[in-house]
Amino acid sequence: MYVRLRRQFLIAVVAAAILAVCAAGAGHQARAQVQTIIPPAPATGGETQRVTPQPVRPGTPVIEEIVVQGSQRIETETVLSYLSVKEGDPFDPSAINQSLKTLFSTGLFADVTMRQEGNALVVRIVENPIINRIAFEGNKRIKDEALDAEVQLRPRVVYTRTRVQSDVRRILDVYRRSGRFAATVEPKVIQLEQNRVDLVFEISEGPVTDIEKISFIGNKYFSDSDLRSVVATKESAWYRFLSSADTYDPDRLTFDRELLRRHYLANGFVDFRVVSAVAELSEDRESFFITITVEEGERFKFGTFNVVSQIVDVEAEPLKEFIELETGEYYDADAVDDAILRLTDAVGEQGYAFVDVRPLAERDRENLVIDLTFQIGEAPKVYVERIDIRGNVRTLDRVIRREFQLVEGDAFNSSRLRRSRDRLRALGFFSNVDVNNVPGTTPDKTVIEVDVTEQSTGEITLGAGFSSTTGALGEIGIRERNLLGKGQDLNLRLIVAQEESGLDLSFTEPYFLDKELSGGFDLFHRVRDNQDESSFDLQETGGALRVGYDINDDWRQGVFYRLSRQDIQDVDANASRIIRDQEGVSTRSIIGQTLTYDKRNSRVDPTDGFIVALGTDFAGLGGDVTYGKTTLEGTLYHQFSDDILASINGEVGYIVGIGDDVRINDRFFLGGDSLRGFENAGVGPRDLATDDSLGGQQMARGSVEVLFPVGLPEEFGIKGAVFSDFGTLTEIDDTGASLVDTGSIRASVGVGVNWVSPFGPIRVDFTQALVKEDHDETEFFRFSFGTRF
């Protein structure tokens, strides 16, 4: 009885154990299947992570086969290579889950499921489609090419939502950089056959997000309007339609902080700082409100100045004259920088290239005064090791080198280096010229680095004018100032107008025979219609040879010889007797010279200094006309501020016949561009019986002009002008009862507008003649424009 019960108990225990093992296996299998049918989130890594399967327990199902379903482009072997399990491994849930993550992380699949069917692991995949093409719709302000360069998706690339969203953000960034923060982008997918799609970005650009208001907090000395004129960011206004300064740009706002700092430092506020600059977007996302908080601090003045030199051969006392600062004036950081530059140049002229000039400031906070000591650090004398030229693609190196007043082996001289830079800029071949010196191979050597940016040197010039009596006039000029990169100047001008036509050809070699001697020639043929002014036409054909050279940095001499044939023709039957008597052909053989004294700070865009030119001509070395002629012309420039420039121009001339009377075509005429407010040849001796202008042998004229801003943004390039012209023209050899020659002064005043437009410079003048004679011819409006290619 006892034995039978024990046997039954053992059988029950064994049966329970078997059932427990089977239940565990079934539960294990069920859990594995549930876990694999829920797609996990894609893994961040792209590498297959091999999960070591657990040891196979007795009765645990083993993967005998792996079946891949749904593959179209991707090979089965490629899918298997991403799995963390292989045939022979147990159905391990962690390994299968890792395989799911790895497959999703490849970005090749839109969906992946894994399930157990008997002893087989079935991997079901849905491949991501391939992009057939990418299109943009709704974009008007930004071209397709610009957007296509920004997105990273391309045709024949696997489509994924993550990449699409990333490209959407990139497109939005492009629009935000252009000031359109209300732009929206919606990607659309068009399904095609063979699992391909067209991706379309539907764009709603929205309005430009303007700057509605710029406010300042903490400013006491300068008003909000003062500071708004300092910063580069501007409030929205109707006249800024050609500017982007009134659209929000985070980089521009950062630059504004620096502009404010410079402004305050230039006005004595040495402790100034910008606390914050915040841009708030309105709820409709159409405008920004910018608030800049500042701390001005106290305002300091200049105290005493001193110079200390640590260079044995450089005395400090003579250098004090280069400190153009005044005790008691408000501290100006820009003026201090200018003083440092002047001291650096002064020491550099003595052969010290790398001079360290440091302003040591001592603040007296009680009296709000700053004492400055300019300390000149130790530096060796240096010599030019070499000159490196970069950026010239078209212009030959020798064209640049010949403008340098320093050569390899010379002792360094900052003044000569500065003049060399100015000579390069005066060529007009480059939009930017940077000349710097850097340390050479040894402490006593320096390398001069020249970086240039070439610009278009070809020009098309168009000129036009209008008056109530002469109608329209114009000219077309084509010029190449850097022919073949050799610095040669070739100019062809075709005059097409109601009053004048002709063709001029000129050529100039600036370094004739590789010497500092310019040489050139001119050929011309002109027909001038003077019927309205003097009742005749003038035809002139001829040529000229010329040479020129620099006497020194300020003086230049030019000499020329001109031979021409002039024909006074088509004289009106009712013309003045004086004109009818001169009808016919005459030949001129002229030798002349021009002596120029130039003290302008720039030959291209002068703002200070003056230029004076003396010209003398003698006709009579052959030909049938003999006379002597002298002209003197000068222009003075003065800049009152950064925006206001004044100029004064004057000219006098005198011509005298030698053995013969001066012919009408050799006399001076005044009016038009030379005396605004009066027509061409509108003043001077005149035959009242025929109303013919006869010209004069004595001429004097002058002009005063002031250019100023008109309140529009600086980037517009528009400036206003007020001017006054005055002059006189008198004396002729002929006499007559109807001849009038008062010799009186004429004067006019006017206003004008200069616009550096995208098409070239445009000038419009409105002039009123104030002092005139009854027989003078006046005009109110004059217009001219030009462009470059």
CSV table of N, CA and C in Angstrom, one decimal, residues 221-222 263-270 298-303 305 324-336 367-370 372:
chain,number,residue,atom,x,y,z
A,221,TYR,N,21.3,110.4,-23.1
A,221,TYR,CA,22.0,111.4,-23.9
A,221,TYR,C,21.5,111.5,-25.3
A,222,PHE,N,21.4,110.3,-26.0
A,222,PHE,CA,20.9,110.3,-27.3
A,222,PHE,C,19.5,109.8,-27.4
A,263,HIS,N,29.5,104.0,-31.7
A,263,HIS,CA,28.9,105.4,-31.7
A,263,HIS,C,29.1,106.0,-30.3
A,264,TYR,N,28.9,105.3,-29.2
A,264,TYR,CA,29.0,105.8,-27.9
A,264,TYR,C,30.5,106.0,-27.5
A,265,LEU,N,31.4,105.1,-28.0
A,265,LEU,CA,32.8,105.3,-27.7
A,265,LEU,C,33.3,106.5,-28.4
A,266,ALA,N,32.8,106.9,-29.6
A,266,ALA,CA,33.2,108.0,-30.3
A,266,ALA,C,32.6,109.3,-29.7
A,267,ASN,N,31.8,109.2,-28.7
A,267,ASN,CA,31.2,110.4,-28.1
A,267,ASN,C,31.5,110.4,-26.6
A,268,GLY,N,32.5,109.7,-26.1
A,268,GLY,CA,33.0,109.9,-24.8
A,268,GLY,C,32.4,108.9,-23.8
A,269,PHE,N,31.6,108.0,-24.2
A,269,PHE,CA,31.0,107.0,-23.2
A,269,PHE,C,31.8,105.7,-23.2
A,270,VAL,N,32.9,105.7,-22.4
A,270,VAL,CA,33.8,104.6,-22.5
A,270,VAL,C,33.3,103.4,-21.7
A,298,GLU,N,29.0,107.2,-17.7
A,298,GLU,CA,29.4,108.6,-17.6
A,298,GLU,C,30.2,109.0,-18.9
A,299,ARG,N,30.2,110.3,-19.2
A,299,ARG,CA,30.8,110.8,-20.4
A,299,ARG,C,32.2,111.4,-20.0
A,300,PHE,N,33.2,111.0,-20.6
A,300,PHE,CA,34.6,111.4,-20.3
A,300,PHE,C,35.1,112.4,-21.4
A,301,LYS,N,36.1,113.2,-20.9
A,301,LYS,CA,36.8,114.1,-21.8
A,301,LYS,C,38.3,113.7,-21.9
A,302,PHE,N,39.0,114.2,-22.9
A,302,PHE,CA,40.4,114.0,-23.0
A,302,PHE,C,41.1,114.9,-22.0
A,303,GLY,N,42.2,114.3,-21.4
A,303,GLY,CA,43.0,115.0,-20.4
A,303,GLY,C,44.3,115.4,-21.1
A,305,PHE,N,48.2,114.3,-22.9
A,305,PHE,CA,48.7,113.4,-23.9
A,305,PHE,C,50.2,113.3,-23.8
A,324,GLU,N,46.6,114.6,-33.1
A,324,GLU,CA,45.7,115.7,-33.4
A,324,GLU,C,44.5,115.6,-32.5
A,325,LEU,N,44.7,115.6,-31.2
A,325,LEU,CA,43.6,115.5,-30.2
A,325,LEU,C,43.7,116.8,-29.3
A,326,GLU,N,42.6,117.2,-28.8
A,326,GLU,CA,42.6,118.4,-28.0
A,326,GLU,C,42.1,118.1,-26.6
A,327,THR,N,42.9,118.6,-25.6
A,327,THR,CA,42.5,118.5,-24.2
A,327,THR,C,41.2,119.2,-23.9
A,328,GLY,N,40.2,118.5,-23.3
A,328,GLY,CA,39.0,119.1,-23.0
A,328,GLY,C,37.9,118.7,-23.9
A,329,GLU,N,38.2,118.1,-25.0
A,329,GLU,CA,37.2,117.6,-25.9
A,329,GLU,C,36.7,116.3,-25.4
A,330,TYR,N,35.5,115.9,-25.8
A,330,TYR,CA,35.0,114.6,-25.4
A,330,TYR,C,35.8,113.5,-26.0
A,331,TYR,N,36.0,112.4,-25.2
A,331,TYR,CA,36.8,111.3,-25.7
A,331,TYR,C,36.2,110.7,-26.9
A,332,ASP,N,37.0,110.4,-27.9
A,332,ASP,CA,36.6,109.8,-29.2
A,332,ASP,C,37.5,108.7,-29.5
A,333,ALA,N,37.0,107.5,-29.5
A,333,ALA,CA,37.7,106.3,-29.8
A,333,ALA,C,38.2,106.3,-31.2
A,334,ASP,N,37.4,106.8,-32.2
A,334,ASP,CA,37.9,106.8,-33.6
A,334,ASP,C,39.0,107.8,-33.7
A,335,ALA,N,39.0,108.9,-33.0
A,335,ALA,CA,40.1,109.9,-33.1
A,335,ALA,C,41.4,109.3,-32.5
A,336,VAL,N,41.2,108.5,-31.5
A,336,VAL,CA,42.4,107.8,-30.9
A,336,VAL,C,43.0,106.8,-31.9
A,367,ASN,N,36.8,113.5,-12.0
A,367,ASN,CA,36.7,114.6,-12.9
A,367,ASN,C,36.3,114.2,-14.3
A,368,LEU,N,36.0,112.9,-14.5
A,368,LEU,CA,35.6,112.4,-15.8
A,368,LEU,C,36.6,112.8,-16.9
A,369,VAL,N,37.8,112.5,-16.7
A,369,VAL,CA,38.9,112.8,-17.6
A,369,VAL,C,39.7,111.5,-17.9
A,370,ILE,N,40.2,111.4,-19.1
A,370,ILE,CA,41.1,110.3,-19.5
A,370,ILE,C,42.4,110.8,-20.0
A,372,LEU,N,46.0,110.0,-21.8
A,372,LEU,CA,46.5,109.0,-22.7
A,372,LEU,C,48.0,109.1,-22.8
